[in-house]
Amino acid sequence: MKQQNDAWGSVLMAAYRGADNKFEIIERDDGFISASVLSSRYFYDYPKWTKREQNSMHFVKGRILDIGCGAGRHGLYLQKKRFEVTGIDNSPKALEVCKLRGYRKTKRMSISEIHKFKAGSFDTVIMMGNNFGLLGGLDRARRLLKTMHRITSPEGQIIAEAANPYRTTRLLHRDYHRSNQKKGRMSGQLRLRVRYEKIIGPWFDYLFVSQAEMKRILAGTGWRIKQFHTDKGVSYTAVIAKQK
């Protein structure tokens, strides 16, 4: 991602600097637009996390890869707990925010580039903030999960937060699901881009899946669901272990 179209990183930098009355815009390829005022939620410390997020950190072990580290809140927490954490993101400004906040080890890298890590480099991969969605689609997800299997140790695991697309009553979202199915895409395979002020980010696929769909995606990748953690919201957390 180039600096001039780093809309997502610009959102994080503006929020970090305390910008008031600024909006983060998410645009979907069917014309649906969501606008929200910049929020400090990207910088919440552990006490402000949901109970589900807090509990997910209890499963983390060893060397950690933080995929889509964003503003760094999960990696920074684990860093304070003396874990060795590597945060990756394809947004240069997001990584700048991480550095300003004290995140020690970051690398500009998209999820599609994780094959560059050596075999067995990590013990835990975290994909928080609904970042299971970065897997994008069925085929890409299975390919990347096989790569994660290679770059993690024999006892490697994934802690992933995901969002269930079917927990909605809005007709326009259900229509989008049906449109995706007709195109041969997964129902919750969103085509999105981020906009901030005059900055327009690139289009990308972002995947929302149910728990049953996540299980199907994992089939044949060397991974299995160990347990799910849910609450009253759309999001849930999966603890994913290697198959024996």
Short mmCIF file of C-alpha atoms in Angstrom, two decimals, residues 23-24 30 32 34 42 44 58 77 103 152 159 163 165 167 170-171 182 185 188 195 199 205 210 232 238 241-242:
data_model
loop_
_atom_site.label_atom_id
_atom_site.label_comp_id
_atom_site.label_asym_id
_atom_site.label_seq_id
_atom_site.Cartn_x
_atom_site.Cartn_y
_atom_site.Cartn_z
CA PHE A 23 -15.20 10.31 10.02
CA GLU A 24 -14.01 6.87 9.00
CA ASP A 30 -22.72 -2.60 -3.87
CA PHE A 32 -23.47 0.63 0.81
CA SER A 34 -20.92 3.12 6.65
CA TYR A 42 -8.38 1.18 18.48
CA TYR A 44 -8.11 0.62 24.32
CA HIS A 58 -4.89 -16.50 28.25
CA TYR A 77 -0.35 -5.82 25.79
CA TYR A 103 5.65 -1.50 19.64
CA THR A 152 4.45 -22.20 13.23
CA ILE A 159 -6.16 -17.16 18.10
CA ALA A 163 -17.64 -11.96 12.67
CA PRO A 165 -22.49 -12.30 8.79
CA ARG A 167 -26.50 -12.18 12.71
CA ARG A 170 -31.18 -5.88 7.65
CA LEU A 171 -32.50 -6.76 4.21
CA LYS A 182 -24.83 -16.11 -7.17
CA ARG A 185 -18.42 -16.17 -3.45
CA GLY A 188 -19.96 -12.93 3.93
CA ARG A 195 -12.01 6.38 2.78
CA ILE A 199 -7.81 9.63 0.74
CA ASP A 205 -11.89 -8.72 0.21
CA SER A 210 -20.14 -18.34 10.81
CA LYS A 232 -23.92 -11.34 22.72
CA ALA A 238 -11.71 -19.18 17.88
CA ALA A 241 -4.86 -25.89 17.09
CA LYS A 242 -2.82 -28.12 14.80
#
